[in-house]
């Protein structure tokens, strides 16, 4: 068996998962699809573990370009392992689901993310970058209904924009530097354009809204997969191409802090989890900006454990939504009596998110804070501590309490709610075990990281400092509950920054449509027959046998097709939810 995997070790593991996704689209049998979902990540992981050495494999020529599909090194290995692991956990979690679209989309999305991680050139990266967008949108559509459909279109629009920026910047970059995907930096215009494309998927401030818009509207299982891949892939490419860029330190600090404000008032618990995800991404972006060996190792550590505990939180909320029909705090409460195991897993995910000692978040965030202090950035250290406290108070405490332990604020669920299905429970148990094990046996986690990590997180000072932070925030939360200052008596709909330009854009599109119709009517009345002759002339120009078809290069027509598609996506994004 080992010889079989060794023979595959020069092939990107992504192709195994992608092949399974294609088969899942074609096979109606639920049992076969579930076997594919479980087996494909295991085979991909086996290929990674039997890869003989660090190096580049799987290169081939296409139209004069050399595509490097499997660059295996210390950095890509970390992301490859966690992506394979979360794909496997999702397969267990969704074993009860019968949706063929969800099964196929999850496999294709996972495979595309793995492929992007191992891409050694910008063309290969772009291909998988766009495939993640196209595959993942169906996980939003799978939720059904007009709300999910419109959210999916907005999500697709912003993801396609990210890909367009990547391709445009890469094309300019390749003119002088080639297509190899290595350090890019911000010294060139191409590098700045590519950074914006990466930043969209990383959830940079002002372009983060797609996370909090789309993830809560995905299906119960789809949100788990969405939380794992796109944003962490963006962190990987930032670490690969922009390590040490100072501007990322400031951007990351803002990302770590601002979500706490939105979490405070948000009623949708899955949206709260999405904001918590955005805050944890801030820690990683700061590490990329610091750029030292220790900081990049901290980025990898936070990505590895963050994928697990954020996915676990979405698993818990997905189970709650599947059993109760809602994830809104104003309609939940007291569920620990009916869903005790799910409640336990929810507490574990919250403790890992809060970086409580003995949990995985503690050993990862400690490494980041140490790297920041090592560069004498006390201001950034304070921002990260403040952000950690804010996320703790407004997510790690709010979600478990309001969902499981607080008073029931909605319909009486006692007679109808049951514990989550076995597949969900098994996946949540496995993720919970990893949150604990990686926190206790931190040397195993550190051994997976790039570079030589020599750091002891369990010092007395660090444990006491984190314990004090946890105690003070928990006390403030309990006091607010006792004084009935929290939660709000009426659910509040929190609007993010995207509503500023979505509202303006929607109004502009509507106004432009009305004005265009009026203009056409005026032309028709004024020109009469001349307008008809003009229309016939246009037909002769643009018809398959017309003049433009004979004289205009196909590349120009492709550009116009792209522009029209972009306009359609922009209109869809600006449409009201």
mmCIF file with all atom_site columns, N, CA and C in Angstrom, residues 403-471:
data_model
loop_
_atom_site.group_PDB
_atom_site.id
_atom_site.type_symbol
_atom_site.label_atom_id
_atom_site.label_alt_id
_atom_site.label_comp_id
_atom_site.label_asym_id
_atom_site.label_entity_id
_atom_site.label_seq_id
_atom_site.pdbx_PDB_ins_code
_atom_site.Cartn_x
_atom_site.Cartn_y
_atom_site.Cartn_z
_atom_site.occupancy
_atom_site.B_iso_or_equiv
_atom_site.pdbx_formal_charge
_atom_site.auth_seq_id
_atom_site.auth_comp_id
_atom_site.auth_asym_id
_atom_site.auth_atom_id
_atom_site.pdbx_PDB_model_num
ATOM 1   N N  . UNK A 1 403 ? -27.263 30.681 23.672 1.00 0.00 ? 403 UNK A N  1
ATOM 2   C CA . UNK A 1 403 ? -27.815 29.525 22.966 1.00 0.00 ? 403 UNK A CA 1
ATOM 3   C C  . UNK A 1 403 ? -28.150 28.388 23.922 1.00 0.00 ? 403 UNK A C  1
ATOM 4   N N  . UNK A 1 404 ? -27.256 28.113 24.872 1.00 0.00 ? 404 UNK A N  1
ATOM 5   C CA . UNK A 1 404 ? -27.394 26.885 25.667 1.00 0.00 ? 404 UNK A CA 1
ATOM 6   C C  . UNK A 1 404 ? -27.792 27.113 27.125 1.00 0.00 ? 404 UNK A C  1
ATOM 7   N N  . UNK A 1 405 ? -27.313 28.175 27.757 1.00 0.00 ? 405 UNK A N  1
ATOM 8   C CA . UNK A 1 405 ? -27.457 28.286 29.209 1.00 0.00 ? 405 UNK A CA 1
ATOM 9   C C  . UNK A 1 405 ? -28.346 29.434 29.659 1.00 0.00 ? 405 UNK A C  1
ATOM 10  N N  . UNK A 1 406 ? -28.612 30.377 28.798 1.00 0.00 ? 406 UNK A N  1
ATOM 11  C CA . UNK A 1 406 ? -29.473 31.481 29.172 1.00 0.00 ? 406 UNK A CA 1
ATOM 12  C C  . UNK A 1 406 ? -30.934 31.083 29.159 1.00 0.00 ? 406 UNK A C  1
ATOM 13  N N  . UNK A 1 407 ? -31.804 31.989 29.594 1.00 0.00 ? 407 UNK A N  1
ATOM 14  C CA . UNK A 1 407 ? -33.247 31.694 29.562 1.00 0.00 ? 407 UNK A CA 1
ATOM 15  C C  . UNK A 1 407 ? -33.731 31.541 28.129 1.00 0.00 ? 407 UNK A C  1
ATOM 16  N N  . UNK A 1 408 ? -34.722 30.677 27.961 1.00 0.00 ? 408 UNK A N  1
ATOM 17  C CA . UNK A 1 408 ? -35.290 30.444 26.637 1.00 0.00 ? 408 UNK A CA 1
ATOM 18  C C  . UNK A 1 408 ? -36.086 31.675 26.226 1.00 0.00 ? 408 UNK A C  1
ATOM 19  N N  . UNK A 1 409 ? -35.614 32.342 25.174 1.00 0.00 ? 409 UNK A N  1
ATOM 20  C CA . UNK A 1 409 ? -36.230 33.598 24.746 1.00 0.00 ? 409 UNK A CA 1
ATOM 21  C C  . UNK A 1 409 ? -37.154 33.412 23.549 1.00 0.00 ? 409 UNK A C  1
ATOM 22  N N  . UNK A 1 410 ? -37.278 32.184 23.083 1.00 0.00 ? 410 UNK A N  1
ATOM 23  C CA . UNK A 1 410 ? -38.099 31.940 21.900 1.00 0.00 ? 410 UNK A CA 1
ATOM 24  C C  . UNK A 1 410 ? -39.181 30.926 22.179 1.00 0.00 ? 410 UNK A C  1
ATOM 25  N N  . UNK A 1 411 ? -39.616 30.223 21.143 1.00 0.00 ? 411 UNK A N  1
ATOM 26  C CA . UNK A 1 411 ? -40.648 29.191 21.314 1.00 0.00 ? 411 UNK A CA 1
ATOM 27  C C  . UNK A 1 411 ? -40.168 28.078 22.238 1.00 0.00 ? 411 UNK A C  1
ATOM 28  N N  . UNK A 1 412 ? -41.105 27.347 22.793 1.00 0.00 ? 412 UNK A N  1
ATOM 29  C CA . UNK A 1 412 ? -40.770 26.230 23.673 1.00 0.00 ? 412 UNK A CA 1
ATOM 30  C C  . UNK A 1 412 ? -40.229 25.070 22.838 1.00 0.00 ? 412 UNK A C  1
ATOM 31  N N  . UNK A 1 413 ? -38.904 24.801 22.992 1.00 0.00 ? 413 UNK A N  1
ATOM 32  C CA . UNK A 1 413 ? -38.281 23.734 22.216 1.00 0.00 ? 413 UNK A CA 1
ATOM 33  C C  . UNK A 1 413 ? -38.267 22.396 22.962 1.00 0.00 ? 413 UNK A C  1
ATOM 34  N N  . UNK A 1 414 ? -38.724 22.405 24.209 1.00 0.00 ? 414 UNK A N  1
ATOM 35  C CA . UNK A 1 414 ? -38.513 21.231 25.056 1.00 0.00 ? 414 UNK A CA 1
ATOM 36  C C  . UNK A 1 414 ? -39.113 19.958 24.476 1.00 0.00 ? 414 UNK A C  1
ATOM 37  N N  . UNK A 1 415 ? -40.248 20.082 23.829 1.00 0.00 ? 415 UNK A N  1
ATOM 38  C CA . UNK A 1 415 ? -40.935 18.877 23.363 1.00 0.00 ? 415 UNK A CA 1
ATOM 39  C C  . UNK A 1 415 ? -40.507 18.443 21.968 1.00 0.00 ? 415 UNK A C  1
ATOM 40  N N  . UNK A 1 416 ? -39.746 19.279 21.268 1.00 0.00 ? 416 UNK A N  1
ATOM 41  C CA . UNK A 1 416 ? -39.423 18.968 19.871 1.00 0.00 ? 416 UNK A CA 1
ATOM 42  C C  . UNK A 1 416 ? -37.936 18.784 19.604 1.00 0.00 ? 416 UNK A C  1
ATOM 43  N N  . UNK A 1 417 ? -37.080 19.463 20.340 1.00 0.00 ? 417 UNK A N  1
ATOM 44  C CA . UNK A 1 417 ? -35.643 19.446 20.040 1.00 0.00 ? 417 UNK A CA 1
ATOM 45  C C  . UNK A 1 417 ? -35.010 18.164 20.543 1.00 0.00 ? 417 UNK A C  1
ATOM 46  N N  . UNK A 1 418 ? -34.186 17.582 19.709 1.00 0.00 ? 418 UNK A N  1
ATOM 47  C CA . UNK A 1 418 ? -33.408 16.401 20.080 1.00 0.00 ? 418 UNK A CA 1
ATOM 48  C C  . UNK A 1 418 ? -31.934 16.688 19.857 1.00 0.00 ? 418 UNK A C  1
ATOM 49  N N  . UNK A 1 419 ? -31.102 15.829 20.421 1.00 0.00 ? 419 UNK A N  1
ATOM 50  C CA . UNK A 1 419 ? -29.660 15.967 20.230 1.00 0.00 ? 419 UNK A CA 1
ATOM 51  C C  . UNK A 1 419 ? -29.322 15.846 18.748 1.00 0.00 ? 419 UNK A C  1
ATOM 52  N N  . UNK A 1 420 ? -28.184 16.403 18.374 1.00 0.00 ? 420 UNK A N  1
ATOM 53  C CA . UNK A 1 420 ? -27.756 16.398 16.973 1.00 0.00 ? 420 UNK A CA 1
ATOM 54  C C  . UNK A 1 420 ? -27.560 14.972 16.474 1.00 0.00 ? 420 UNK A C  1
ATOM 55  N N  . UNK A 1 421 ? -27.626 14.759 15.150 1.00 0.00 ? 421 UNK A N  1
ATOM 56  C CA . UNK A 1 421 ? -27.418 13.418 14.579 1.00 0.00 ? 421 UNK A CA 1
ATOM 57  C C  . UNK A 1 421 ? -26.032 12.874 14.920 1.00 0.00 ? 421 UNK A C  1
ATOM 58  N N  . UNK A 1 422 ? -25.870 11.548 14.890 1.00 0.00 ? 422 UNK A N  1
ATOM 59  C CA . UNK A 1 422 ? -24.586 10.928 15.274 1.00 0.00 ? 422 UNK A CA 1
ATOM 60  C C  . UNK A 1 422 ? -23.392 11.448 14.481 1.00 0.00 ? 422 UNK A C  1
ATOM 61  N N  . UNK A 1 423 ? -23.542 11.633 13.168 1.00 0.00 ? 423 UNK A N  1
ATOM 62  C CA . UNK A 1 423 ? -22.422 12.120 12.370 1.00 0.00 ? 423 UNK A CA 1
ATOM 63  C C  . UNK A 1 423 ? -21.941 13.479 12.835 1.00 0.00 ? 423 UNK A C  1
ATOM 64  N N  . UNK A 1 424 ? -22.875 14.364 13.120 1.00 0.00 ? 424 UNK A N  1
ATOM 65  C CA . UNK A 1 424 ? -22.509 15.681 13.629 1.00 0.00 ? 424 UNK A CA 1
ATOM 66  C C  . UNK A 1 424 ? -21.779 15.569 14.963 1.00 0.00 ? 424 UNK A C  1
ATOM 67  N N  . UNK A 1 425 ? -22.293 14.727 15.849 1.00 0.00 ? 425 UNK A N  1
ATOM 68  C CA . UNK A 1 425 ? -21.680 14.568 17.167 1.00 0.00 ? 425 UNK A CA 1
ATOM 69  C C  . UNK A 1 425 ? -20.268 14.001 17.067 1.00 0.00 ? 425 UNK A C  1
ATOM 70  N N  . UNK A 1 426 ? -20.066 13.028 16.193 1.00 0.00 ? 426 UNK A N  1
ATOM 71  C CA . UNK A 1 426 ? -18.737 12.431 16.038 1.00 0.00 ? 426 UNK A CA 1
ATOM 72  C C  . UNK A 1 426 ? -17.744 13.473 15.528 1.00 0.00 ? 426 UNK A C  1
ATOM 73  N N  . UNK A 1 427 ? -18.145 14.236 14.520 1.00 0.00 ? 427 UNK A N  1
ATOM 74  C CA . UNK A 1 427 ? -17.248 15.264 13.977 1.00 0.00 ? 427 UNK A CA 1
ATOM 75  C C  . UNK A 1 427 ? -16.935 16.325 15.027 1.00 0.00 ? 427 UNK A C  1
ATOM 76  N N  . UNK A 1 428 ? -17.946 16.754 15.780 1.00 0.00 ? 428 UNK A N  1
ATOM 77  C CA . UNK A 1 428 ? -17.715 17.753 16.821 1.00 0.00 ? 428 UNK A CA 1
ATOM 78  C C  . UNK A 1 428 ? -16.830 17.198 17.927 1.00 0.00 ? 428 UNK A C  1
ATOM 79  N N  . UNK A 1 429 ? -17.000 15.921 18.253 1.00 0.00 ? 429 UNK A N  1
ATOM 80  C CA . UNK A 1 429 ? -16.155 15.301 19.276 1.00 0.00 ? 429 UNK A CA 1
ATOM 81  C C  . UNK A 1 429 ? -14.701 15.243 18.819 1.00 0.00 ? 429 UNK A C  1
ATOM 82  N N  . UNK A 1 430 ? -14.476 14.911 17.563 1.00 0.00 ? 430 UNK A N  1
ATOM 83  C CA . UNK A 1 430 ? -13.114 14.849 17.036 1.00 0.00 ? 430 UNK A CA 1
ATOM 84  C C  . UNK A 1 430 ? -12.470 16.237 17.029 1.00 0.00 ? 430 UNK A C  1
ATOM 85  N N  . UNK A 1 431 ? -13.216 17.243 16.590 1.00 0.00 ? 431 UNK A N  1
ATOM 86  C CA . UNK A 1 431 ? -12.677 18.603 16.584 1.00 0.00 ? 431 UNK A CA 1
ATOM 87  C C  . UNK A 1 431 ? -12.400 19.086 18.004 1.00 0.00 ? 431 UNK A C  1
ATOM 88  N N  . UNK A 1 432 ? -13.288 18.761 18.940 1.00 0.00 ? 432 UNK A N  1
ATOM 89  C CA . UNK A 1 432 ? -13.085 19.151 20.340 1.00 0.00 ? 432 UNK A CA 1
ATOM 90  C C  . UNK A 1 432 ? -11.844 18.495 20.917 1.00 0.00 ? 432 UNK A C  1
ATOM 91  N N  . UNK A 1 433 ? -11.649 17.225 20.598 1.00 0.00 ? 433 UNK A N  1
ATOM 92  C CA . UNK A 1 433 ? -10.463 16.519 21.082 1.00 0.00 ? 433 UNK A CA 1
ATOM 93  C C  . UNK A 1 433 ? -9.189  17.171 20.560 1.00 0.00 ? 433 UNK A C  1
ATOM 94  N N  . UNK A 1 434 ? -9.213  17.610 19.312 1.00 0.00 ? 434 UNK A N  1
ATOM 95  C CA . UNK A 1 434 ? -8.041  18.281 18.745 1.00 0.00 ? 434 UNK A CA 1
ATOM 96  C C  . UNK A 1 434 ? -7.796  19.626 19.426 1.00 0.00 ? 434 UNK A C  1
ATOM 97  N N  . UNK A 1 435 ? -8.863  20.354 19.753 1.00 0.00 ? 435 UNK A N  1
ATOM 98  C CA . UNK A 1 435 ? -8.705  21.630 20.454 1.00 0.00 ? 435 UNK A CA 1
ATOM 99  C C  . UNK A 1 435 ? -8.002  21.442 21.792 1.00 0.00 ? 435 UNK A C  1
ATOM 100 N N  . UNK A 1 436 ? -8.319  20.350 22.467 1.00 0.00 ? 436 UNK A N  1
ATOM 101 C CA . UNK A 1 436 ? -7.675  20.058 23.750 1.00 0.00 ? 436 UNK A CA 1
ATOM 102 C C  . UNK A 1 436 ? -6.278  19.478 23.568 1.00 0.00 ? 436 UNK A C  1
ATOM 103 N N  . UNK A 1 437 ? -6.148  18.513 22.686 1.00 0.00 ? 437 UNK A N  1
ATOM 104 C CA . UNK A 1 437 ? -4.872  17.807 22.533 1.00 0.00 ? 437 UNK A CA 1
ATOM 105 C C  . UNK A 1 437 ? -3.769  18.741 22.043 1.00 0.00 ? 437 UNK A C  1
ATOM 106 N N  . UNK A 1 438 ? -4.078  19.574 21.062 1.00 0.00 ? 438 UNK A N  1
ATOM 107 C CA . UNK A 1 438 ? -3.061  20.486 20.539 1.00 0.00 ? 438 UNK A CA 1
ATOM 108 C C  . UNK A 1 438 ? -2.712  21.580 21.539 1.00 0.00 ? 438 UNK A C  1
ATOM 109 N N  . UNK A 1 439 ? -3.624  21.854 22.477 1.00 0.00 ? 439 UNK A N  1
ATOM 110 C CA . UNK A 1 439 ? -3.306  22.806 23.528 1.00 0.00 ? 439 UNK A CA 1
ATOM 111 C C  . UNK A 1 439 ? -2.421  22.216 24.601 1.00 0.00 ? 439 UNK A C  1
ATOM 112 N N  . UNK A 1 440 ? -2.593  20.939 24.883 1.00 0.00 ? 440 UNK A N  1
ATOM 113 C CA . UNK A 1 440 ? -1.788  20.278 25.913 1.00 0.00 ? 440 UNK A CA 1
ATOM 114 C C  . UNK A 1 440 ? -0.452  19.794 25.354 1.00 0.00 ? 440 UNK A C  1
ATOM 115 N N  . UNK A 1 441 ? -0.484  19.140 24.216 1.00 0.00 ? 441 UNK A N  1
ATOM 116 C CA . UNK A 1 441 ? 0.746   18.658 23.582 1.00 0.00 ? 441 UNK A CA 1
ATOM 117 C C  . UNK A 1 441 ? 1.175   19.668 22.515 1.00 0.00 ? 441 UNK A C  1
ATOM 118 N N  . UNK A 1 442 ? 1.527   20.870 22.974 1.00 0.00 ? 442 UNK A N  1
ATOM 119 C CA . UNK A 1 442 ? 1.832   21.945 22.029 1.00 0.00 ? 442 UNK A CA 1
ATOM 120 C C  . UNK A 1 442 ? 3.090   21.671 21.221 1.00 0.00 ? 442 UNK A C  1
ATOM 121 N N  . UNK A 1 443 ? 3.977   20.817 21.729 1.00 0.00 ? 443 UNK A N  1
ATOM 122 C CA . UNK A 1 443 ? 5.200   20.514 20.984 1.00 0.00 ? 443 UNK A CA 1
ATOM 123 C C  . UNK A 1 443 ? 4.880   19.810 19.664 1.00 0.00 ? 443 UNK A C  1
ATOM 124 N N  . UNK A 1 444 ? 3.811   19.022 19.640 1.00 0.00 ? 444 UNK A N  1
ATOM 125 C CA . UNK A 1 444 ? 3.396   18.392 18.387 1.00 0.00 ? 444 UNK A CA 1
ATOM 126 C C  . UNK A 1 444 ? 2.985   19.457 17.376 1.00 0.00 ? 444 UNK A C  1
ATOM 127 N N  . UNK A 1 445 ? 2.204   20.428 17.820 1.00 0.00 ? 445 UNK A N  1
ATOM 128 C CA . UNK A 1 445 ? 1.799   21.517 16.933 1.00 0.00 ? 445 UNK A CA 1
ATOM 129 C C  . UNK A 1 445 ? 3.015   22.284 16.438 1.00 0.00 ? 445 UNK A C  1
ATOM 130 N N  . UNK A 1 446 ? 3.907   22.636 17.347 1.00 0.00 ? 446 UNK A N  1
ATOM 131 C CA . UNK A 1 446 ? 5.083   23.422 16.961 1.00 0.00 ? 446 UNK A CA 1
ATOM 132 C C  . UNK A 1 446 ? 5.994   22.658 16.007 1.00 0.00 ? 446 UNK A C  1
ATOM 133 N N  . UNK A 1 447 ? 6.004   21.329 16.115 1.00 0.00 ? 447 UNK A N  1
ATOM 134 C CA . UNK A 1 447 ? 6.861   20.536 15.224 1.00 0.00 ? 447 UNK A CA 1
ATOM 135 C C  . UNK A 1 447 ? 6.377   20.574 13.777 1.00 0.00 ? 447 UNK A C  1
ATOM 136 N N  . UNK A 1 448 ? 5.111   20.900 13.575 1.00 0.00 ? 448 UNK A N  1
ATOM 137 C CA . UNK A 1 448 ? 4.566   20.977 12.222 1.00 0.00 ? 448 UNK A CA 1
ATOM 138 C C  . UNK A 1 448 ? 4.869   22.306 11.546 1.00 0.00 ? 448 UNK A C  1
ATOM 139 N N  . UNK A 1 449 ? 5.285   23.297 12.318 1.00 0.00 ? 449 UNK A N  1
ATOM 140 C CA . UNK A 1 449 ? 5.393   24.657 11.810 1.00 0.00 ? 449 UNK A CA 1
ATOM 141 C C  . UNK A 1 449 ? 6.678   24.869 11.022 1.00 0.00 ? 449 UNK A C  1
ATOM 142 N N  . UNK A 1 450 ? 6.682   25.838 10.118 1.00 0.00 ? 450 UNK A N  1
ATOM 143 C CA . UNK A 1 450 ? 7.920   26.154 9.393  1.00 0.00 ? 450 UNK A CA 1
ATOM 144 C C  . UNK A 1 450 ? 8.953   26.783 10.319 1.00 0.00 ? 450 UNK A C  1
ATOM 145 N N  . UNK A 1 451 ? 10.217  26.500 10.054 1.00 0.00 ? 451 UNK A N  1
ATOM 146 C CA . UNK A 1 451 ? 11.281  27.043 10.882 1.00 0.00 ? 451 UNK A CA 1
ATOM 147 C C  . UNK A 1 451 ? 11.487  26.239 12.147 1.00 0.00 ? 451 UNK A C  1
ATOM 148 N N  . UNK A 1 452 ? 12.378  26.728 12.969 1.00 0.00 ? 452 UNK A N  1
ATOM 149 C CA . UNK A 1 452 ? 12.710  26.071 14.234 1.00 0.00 ? 452 UNK A CA 1
ATOM 150 C C  . UNK A 1 452 ? 12.068  26.860 15.366 1.00 0.00 ? 452 UNK A C  1
ATOM 151 N N  . UNK A 1 453 ? 10.969  26.357 15.892 1.00 0.00 ? 453 UNK A N  1
ATOM 152 C CA . UNK A 1 453 ? 10.210  27.065 16.920 1.00 0.00 ? 453 UNK A CA 1
ATOM 153 C C  . UNK A 1 453 ? 10.652  26.574 18.292 1.00 0.00 ? 453 UNK A C  1
ATOM 154 N N  . UNK A 1 454 ? 11.274  27.464 19.038 1.00 0.00 ? 454 UNK A N  1
ATOM 155 C CA . UNK A 1 454 ? 11.686  27.152 20.407 1.00 0.00 ? 454 UNK A CA 1
ATOM 156 C C  . UNK A 1 454 ? 10.966  28.132 21.329 1.00 0.00 ? 454 UNK A C  1
ATOM 157 N N  . UNK A 1 455 ? 9.811   27.731 21.806 1.00 0.00 ? 455 UNK A N  1
ATOM 158 C CA . UNK A 1 455 ? 9.002   28.622 22.630 1.00 0.00 ? 455 UNK A CA 1
ATOM 159 C C  . UNK A 1 455 ? 8.206   27.794 23.618 1.00 0.00 ? 455 UNK A C  1
ATOM 160 N N  . UNK A 1 456 ? 8.147   28.272 24.863 1.00 0.00 ? 456 UNK A N  1
ATOM 161 C CA . UNK A 1 456 ? 7.394   27.590 25.919 1.00 0.00 ? 456 UNK A CA 1
ATOM 162 C C  . UNK A 1 456 ? 6.217   28.478 26.322 1.00 0.00 ? 456 UNK A C  1
ATOM 163 N N  . UNK A 1 457 ? 5.002   28.146 25.900 1.00 0.00 ? 457 UNK A N  1
ATOM 164 C CA . UNK A 1 457 ? 3.861   29.024 26.180 1.00 0.00 ? 457 UNK A CA 1
ATOM 165 C C  . UNK A 1 457 ? 3.380   28.957 27.626 1.00 0.00 ? 457 UNK A C  1
ATOM 166 N N  . UNK A 1 458 ? 3.652   27.839 28.297 1.00 0.00 ? 458 UNK A N  1
ATOM 167 C CA . UNK A 1 458 ? 3.091   27.656 29.634 1.00 0.00 ? 458 UNK A CA 1
ATOM 168 C C  . UNK A 1 458 ? 4.039   28.166 30.707 1.00 0.00 ? 458 UNK A C  1
ATOM 169 N N  . UNK A 1 459 ? 4.352   29.452 30.633 1.00 0.00 ? 459 UNK A N  1
ATOM 170 C CA . UNK A 1 459 ? 5.078   30.099 31.718 1.00 0.00 ? 459 UNK A CA 1
ATOM 171 C C  . UNK A 1 459 ? 4.062   30.638 32.726 1.00 0.00 ? 459 UNK A C  1
ATOM 172 N N  . UNK A 1 460 ? 4.501   30.791 33.962 1.00 0.00 ? 460 UNK A N  1
ATOM 173 C CA . UNK A 1 460 ? 3.595   31.246 35.010 1.00 0.00 ? 460 UNK A CA 1
ATOM 174 C C  . UNK A 1 460 ? 3.029   32.624 34.687 1.00 0.00 ? 460 UNK A C  1
ATOM 175 N N  . UNK A 1 461 ? 3.882   33.505 34.187 1.00 0.00 ? 461 UNK A N  1
ATOM 176 C CA . UNK A 1 461 ? 3.430   34.856 33.880 1.00 0.00 ? 461 UNK A CA 1
ATOM 177 C C  . UNK A 1 461 ? 2.367   34.879 32.797 1.00 0.00 ? 461 UNK A C  1
ATOM 178 N N  . UNK A 1 462 ? 2.566   34.074 31.773 1.00 0.00 ? 462 UNK A N  1
ATOM 179 C CA . UNK A 1 462 ? 1.597   34.076 30.679 1.00 0.00 ? 462 UNK A CA 1
ATOM 180 C C  . UNK A 1 462 ? 0.283   33.437 31.109 1.00 0.00 ? 462 UNK A C  1
ATOM 181 N N  . UNK A 1 463 ? 0.364   32.364 31.886 1.00 0.00 ? 463 UNK A N  1
ATOM 182 C CA . UNK A 1 463 ? -0.865  31.710 32.354 1.00 0.00 ? 463 UNK A CA 1
ATOM 183 C C  . UNK A 1 463 ? -1.663  32.649 33.247 1.00 0.00 ? 463 UNK A C  1
ATOM 184 N N  . UNK A 1 464 ? -0.976  33.314 34.186 1.00 0.00 ? 464 UNK A N  1
ATOM 185 C CA . UNK A 1 464 ? -1.670  34.229 35.088 1.00 0.00 ? 464 UNK A CA 1
ATOM 186 C C  . UNK A 1 464 ? -2.242  35.427 34.330 1.00 0.00 ? 464 UNK A C  1
ATOM 187 N N  . UNK A 1 465 ? -1.481  35.937 33.372 1.00 0.00 ? 465 UNK A N  1
ATOM 188 C CA . UNK A 1 465 ? -1.969  37.076 32.597 1.00 0.00 ? 465 UNK A CA 1
ATOM 189 C C  . UNK A 1 465 ? -3.223  36.734 31.815 1.00 0.00 ? 465 UNK A C  1
ATOM 190 N N  . UNK A 1 466 ? -3.221  35.580 31.181 1.00 0.00 ? 466 UNK A N  1
ATOM 191 C CA . UNK A 1 466 ? -4.400  35.179 30.414 1.00 0.00 ? 466 UNK A CA 1
ATOM 192 C C  . UNK A 1 466 ? -5.572  34.859 31.337 1.00 0.00 ? 466 UNK A C  1
ATOM 193 N N  . UNK A 1 467 ? -5.278  34.245 32.486 1.00 0.00 ? 467 UNK A N  1
ATOM 194 C CA . UNK A 1 467 ? -6.341  33.938 33.446 1.00 0.00 ? 467 UNK A CA 1
ATOM 195 C C  . UNK A 1 467 ? -6.982  35.221 33.971 1.00 0.00 ? 467 UNK A C  1
ATOM 196 N N  . UNK A 1 468 ? -6.170  36.245 34.226 1.00 0.00 ? 468 UNK A N  1
ATOM 197 C CA . UNK A 1 468 ? -6.721  37.527 34.675 1.00 0.00 ? 468 UNK A CA 1
ATOM 198 C C  . UNK A 1 468 ? -7.628  38.137 33.608 1.00 0.00 ? 468 UNK A C  1
ATOM 199 N N  . UNK A 1 469 ? -7.173  38.079 32.371 1.00 0.00 ? 469 UNK A N  1
ATOM 200 C CA . UNK A 1 469 ? -7.982  38.625 31.280 1.00 0.00 ? 469 UNK A CA 1
ATOM 201 C C  . UNK A 1 469 ? -9.317  37.893 31.180 1.00 0.00 ? 469 UNK A C  1
ATOM 202 N N  . UNK A 1 470 ? -9.268  36.567 31.240 1.00 0.00 ? 470 UNK A N  1
ATOM 203 C CA . UNK A 1 470 ? -10.495 35.777 31.166 1.00 0.00 ? 470 UNK A CA 1
ATOM 204 C C  . UNK A 1 470 ? -11.436 36.110 32.321 1.00 0.00 ? 470 UNK A C  1
ATOM 205 N N  . UNK A 1 471 ? -10.879 36.230 33.509 1.00 0.00 ? 471 UNK A N  1
ATOM 206 C CA . UNK A 1 471 ? -11.708 36.497 34.685 1.00 0.00 ? 471 UNK A CA 1
ATOM 207 C C  . UNK A 1 471 ? -12.365 37.870 34.594 1.00 0.00 ? 471 UNK A C  1
#
